[in-house]
PDB file of C-alpha atoms in Angstrom:
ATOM      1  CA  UNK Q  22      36.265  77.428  31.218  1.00 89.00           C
ATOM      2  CA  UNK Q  23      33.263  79.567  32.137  1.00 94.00           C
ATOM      3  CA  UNK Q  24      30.431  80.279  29.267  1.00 97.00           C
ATOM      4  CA  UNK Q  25      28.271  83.372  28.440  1.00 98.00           C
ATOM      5  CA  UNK Q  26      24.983  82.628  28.078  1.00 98.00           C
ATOM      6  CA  UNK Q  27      23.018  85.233  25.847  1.00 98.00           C
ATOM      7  CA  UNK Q  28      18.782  84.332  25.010  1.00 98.00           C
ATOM      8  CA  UNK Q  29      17.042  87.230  23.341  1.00 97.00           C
ATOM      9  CA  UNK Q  30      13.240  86.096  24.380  1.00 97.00           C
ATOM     10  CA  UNK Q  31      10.548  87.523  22.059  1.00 93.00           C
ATOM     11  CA  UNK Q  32       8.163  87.474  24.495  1.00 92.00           C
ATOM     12  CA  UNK Q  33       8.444  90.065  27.159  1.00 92.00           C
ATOM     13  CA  UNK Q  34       5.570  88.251  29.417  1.00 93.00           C
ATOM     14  CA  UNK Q  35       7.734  85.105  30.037  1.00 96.00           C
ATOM     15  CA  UNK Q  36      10.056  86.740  31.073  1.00 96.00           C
ATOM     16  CA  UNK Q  37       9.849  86.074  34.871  1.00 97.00           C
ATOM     17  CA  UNK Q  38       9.267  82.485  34.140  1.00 98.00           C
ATOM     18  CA  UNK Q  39      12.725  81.984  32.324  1.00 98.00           C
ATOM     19  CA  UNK Q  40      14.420  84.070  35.179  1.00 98.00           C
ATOM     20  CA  UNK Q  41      12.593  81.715  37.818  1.00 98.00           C
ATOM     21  CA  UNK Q  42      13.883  78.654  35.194  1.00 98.00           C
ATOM     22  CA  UNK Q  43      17.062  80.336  34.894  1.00 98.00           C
ATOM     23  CA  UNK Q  44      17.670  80.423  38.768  1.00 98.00           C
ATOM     24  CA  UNK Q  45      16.425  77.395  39.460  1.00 98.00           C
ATOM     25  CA  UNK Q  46      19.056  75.786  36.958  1.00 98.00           C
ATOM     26  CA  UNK Q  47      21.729  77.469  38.522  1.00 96.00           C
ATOM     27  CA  UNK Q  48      22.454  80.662  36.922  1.00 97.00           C
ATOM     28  CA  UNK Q  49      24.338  82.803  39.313  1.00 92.00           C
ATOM     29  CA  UNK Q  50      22.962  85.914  38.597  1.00 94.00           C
ATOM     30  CA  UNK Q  51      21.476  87.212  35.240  1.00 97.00           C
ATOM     31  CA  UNK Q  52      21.021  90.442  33.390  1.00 97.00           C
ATOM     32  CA  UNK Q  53      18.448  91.754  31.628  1.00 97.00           C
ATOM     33  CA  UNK Q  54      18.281  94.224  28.766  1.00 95.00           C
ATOM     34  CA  UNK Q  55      15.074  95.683  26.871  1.00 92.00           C
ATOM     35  CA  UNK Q  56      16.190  95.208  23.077  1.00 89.00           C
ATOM     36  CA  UNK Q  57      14.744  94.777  19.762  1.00 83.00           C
ATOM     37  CA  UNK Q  58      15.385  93.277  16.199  1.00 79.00           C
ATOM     38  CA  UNK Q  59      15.625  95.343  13.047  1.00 75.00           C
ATOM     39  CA  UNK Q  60      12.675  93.318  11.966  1.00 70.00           C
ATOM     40  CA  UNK Q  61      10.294  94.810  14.976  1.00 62.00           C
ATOM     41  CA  UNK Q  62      11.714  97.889  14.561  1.00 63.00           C
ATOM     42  CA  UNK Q  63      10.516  98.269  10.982  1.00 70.00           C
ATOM     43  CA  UNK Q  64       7.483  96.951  11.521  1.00 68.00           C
ATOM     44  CA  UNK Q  65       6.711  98.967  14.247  1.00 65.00           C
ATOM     45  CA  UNK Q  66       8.051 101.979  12.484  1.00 63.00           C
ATOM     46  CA  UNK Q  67      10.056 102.997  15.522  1.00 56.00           C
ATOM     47  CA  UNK Q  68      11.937 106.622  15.248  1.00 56.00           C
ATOM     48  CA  UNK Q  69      14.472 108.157  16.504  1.00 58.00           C
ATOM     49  CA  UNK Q  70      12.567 111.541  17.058  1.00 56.00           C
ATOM     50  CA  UNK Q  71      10.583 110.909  20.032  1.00 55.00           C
ATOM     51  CA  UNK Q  72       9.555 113.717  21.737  1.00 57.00           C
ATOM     52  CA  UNK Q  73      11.989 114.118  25.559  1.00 57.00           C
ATOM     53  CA  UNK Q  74       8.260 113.881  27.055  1.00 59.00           C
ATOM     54  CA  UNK Q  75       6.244 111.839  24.951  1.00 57.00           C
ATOM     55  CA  UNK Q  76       2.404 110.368  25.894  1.00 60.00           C
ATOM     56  CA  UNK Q  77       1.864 107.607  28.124  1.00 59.00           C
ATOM     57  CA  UNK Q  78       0.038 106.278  25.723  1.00 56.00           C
ATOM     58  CA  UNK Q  79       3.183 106.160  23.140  1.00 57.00           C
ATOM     59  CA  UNK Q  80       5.353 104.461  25.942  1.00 54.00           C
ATOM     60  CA  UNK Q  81       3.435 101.921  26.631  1.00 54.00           C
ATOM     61  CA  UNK Q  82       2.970 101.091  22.572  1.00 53.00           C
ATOM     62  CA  UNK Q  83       6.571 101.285  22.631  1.00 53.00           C
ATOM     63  CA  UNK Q  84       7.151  98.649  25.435  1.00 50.00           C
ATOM     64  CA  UNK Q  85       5.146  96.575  22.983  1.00 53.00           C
ATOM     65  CA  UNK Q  86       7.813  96.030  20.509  1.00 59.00           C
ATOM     66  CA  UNK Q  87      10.489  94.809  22.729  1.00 82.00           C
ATOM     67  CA  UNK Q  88      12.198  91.697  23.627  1.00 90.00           C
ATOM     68  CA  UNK Q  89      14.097  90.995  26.671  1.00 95.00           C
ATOM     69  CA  UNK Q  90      17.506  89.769  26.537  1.00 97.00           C
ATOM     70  CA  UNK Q  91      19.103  88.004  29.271  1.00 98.00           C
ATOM     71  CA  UNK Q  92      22.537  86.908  29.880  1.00 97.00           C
ATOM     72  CA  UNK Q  93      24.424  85.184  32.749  1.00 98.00           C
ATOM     73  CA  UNK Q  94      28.085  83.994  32.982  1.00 97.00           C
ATOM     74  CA  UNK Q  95      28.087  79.755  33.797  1.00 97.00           C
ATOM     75  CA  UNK Q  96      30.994  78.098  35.084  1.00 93.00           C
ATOM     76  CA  UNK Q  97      30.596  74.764  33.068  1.00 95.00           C
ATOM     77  CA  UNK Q  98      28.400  73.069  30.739  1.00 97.00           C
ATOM     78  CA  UNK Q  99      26.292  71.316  33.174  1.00 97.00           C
ATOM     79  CA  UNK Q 100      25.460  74.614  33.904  1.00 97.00           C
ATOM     80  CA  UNK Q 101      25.014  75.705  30.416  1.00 98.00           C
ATOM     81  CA  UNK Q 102      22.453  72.601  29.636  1.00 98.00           C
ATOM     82  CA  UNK Q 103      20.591  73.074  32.732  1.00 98.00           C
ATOM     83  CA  UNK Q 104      19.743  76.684  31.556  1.00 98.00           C
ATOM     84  CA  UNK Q 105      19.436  75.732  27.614  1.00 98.00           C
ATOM     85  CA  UNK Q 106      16.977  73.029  28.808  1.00 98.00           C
ATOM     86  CA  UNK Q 107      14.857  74.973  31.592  1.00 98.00           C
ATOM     87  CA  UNK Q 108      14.508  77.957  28.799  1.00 98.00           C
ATOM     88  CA  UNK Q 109      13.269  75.387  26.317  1.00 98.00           C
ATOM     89  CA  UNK Q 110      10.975  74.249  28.783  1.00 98.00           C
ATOM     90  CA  UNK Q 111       9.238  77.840  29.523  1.00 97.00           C
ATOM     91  CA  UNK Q 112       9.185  79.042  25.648  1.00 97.00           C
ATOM     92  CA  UNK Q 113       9.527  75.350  23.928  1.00 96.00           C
ATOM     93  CA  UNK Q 114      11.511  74.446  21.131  1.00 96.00           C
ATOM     94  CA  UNK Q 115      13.847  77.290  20.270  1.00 95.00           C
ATOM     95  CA  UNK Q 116      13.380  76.276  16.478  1.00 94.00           C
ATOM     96  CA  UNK Q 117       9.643  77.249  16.510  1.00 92.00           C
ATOM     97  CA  UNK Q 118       8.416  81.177  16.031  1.00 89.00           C
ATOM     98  CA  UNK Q 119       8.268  83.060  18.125  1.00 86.00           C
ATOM     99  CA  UNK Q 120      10.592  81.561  20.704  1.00 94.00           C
ATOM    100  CA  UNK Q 121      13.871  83.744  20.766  1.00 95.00           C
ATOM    101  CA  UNK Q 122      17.074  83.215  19.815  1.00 96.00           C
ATOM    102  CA  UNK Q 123      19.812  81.249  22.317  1.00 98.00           C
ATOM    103  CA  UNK Q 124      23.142  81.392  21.962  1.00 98.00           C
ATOM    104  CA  UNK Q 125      26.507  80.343  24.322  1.00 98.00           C
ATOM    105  CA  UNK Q 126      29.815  81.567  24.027  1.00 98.00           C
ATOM    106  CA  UNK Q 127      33.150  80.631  25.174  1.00 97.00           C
ATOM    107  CA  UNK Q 128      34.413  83.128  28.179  1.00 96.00           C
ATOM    108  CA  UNK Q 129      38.396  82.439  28.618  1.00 94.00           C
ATOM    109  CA  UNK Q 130      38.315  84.830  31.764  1.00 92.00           C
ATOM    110  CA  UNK Q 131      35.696  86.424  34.150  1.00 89.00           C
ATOM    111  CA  UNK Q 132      36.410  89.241  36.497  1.00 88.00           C
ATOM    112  CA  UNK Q 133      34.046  90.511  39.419  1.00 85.00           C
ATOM    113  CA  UNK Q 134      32.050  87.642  39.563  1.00 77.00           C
ATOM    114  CA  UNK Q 135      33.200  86.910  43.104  1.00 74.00           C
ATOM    115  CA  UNK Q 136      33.032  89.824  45.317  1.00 65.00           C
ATOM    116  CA  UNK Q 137      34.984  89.945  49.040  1.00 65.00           C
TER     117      UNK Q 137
END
């Protein structure tokens, strides 16, 4: 059974690190998505009325407020607790703030993963 590992990091500048982790685990290859929680949103007061050109100034606030969420599809779990434990060795404990959230989920069947 192969595994979908998803880790929404809350801190965009590790980023790189936990790739580098993530690859050096074993990870196969790993996507990346610029997200954000409710929680940031509201906090930042993000809106859905931005101006189609808005300031450079106002993009690069708005990179601010997002996480990076990664995911990557393992073949076992020696896989999986490679990458659980080389993420909790670039952020730390996963129970502390500020860490991001990890979770794994059962994939019954893959397609596309190996190309001809």
């Amino acid at each position: 059974m192969s595994f979908l590992v998803v880790f929404v990091l809350d801190d965009p500048d590790r980023c790189q690190d936990v790739l580098d982790a993530w690859e050096a685990a074993g990870a196969p290859g790993i996507t990346i998505l610029d997200s954000s929680g409710l929680g940031r949103v509201r906090r930042a007061g993000i809106r859905d009325d931005v101006p189609l050109l808005p300031s450079l100034s106002g993009l690069f606030r708005r990179q601010e407020n997002l996480h990076r969420t990664l995911f990557s599809v393992l073949e076992d779990q020696e896989q999986v607790d490679a990458v659980v434990q080389a993420t909790r060795d670039v952020v730390g404990e996963l129970d502390c703030q500020d860490t991001g959230i990890l979770f794994v989920v059962p994939v019954t069947q893959v397609y596309g993963l190996e190309k001809e």
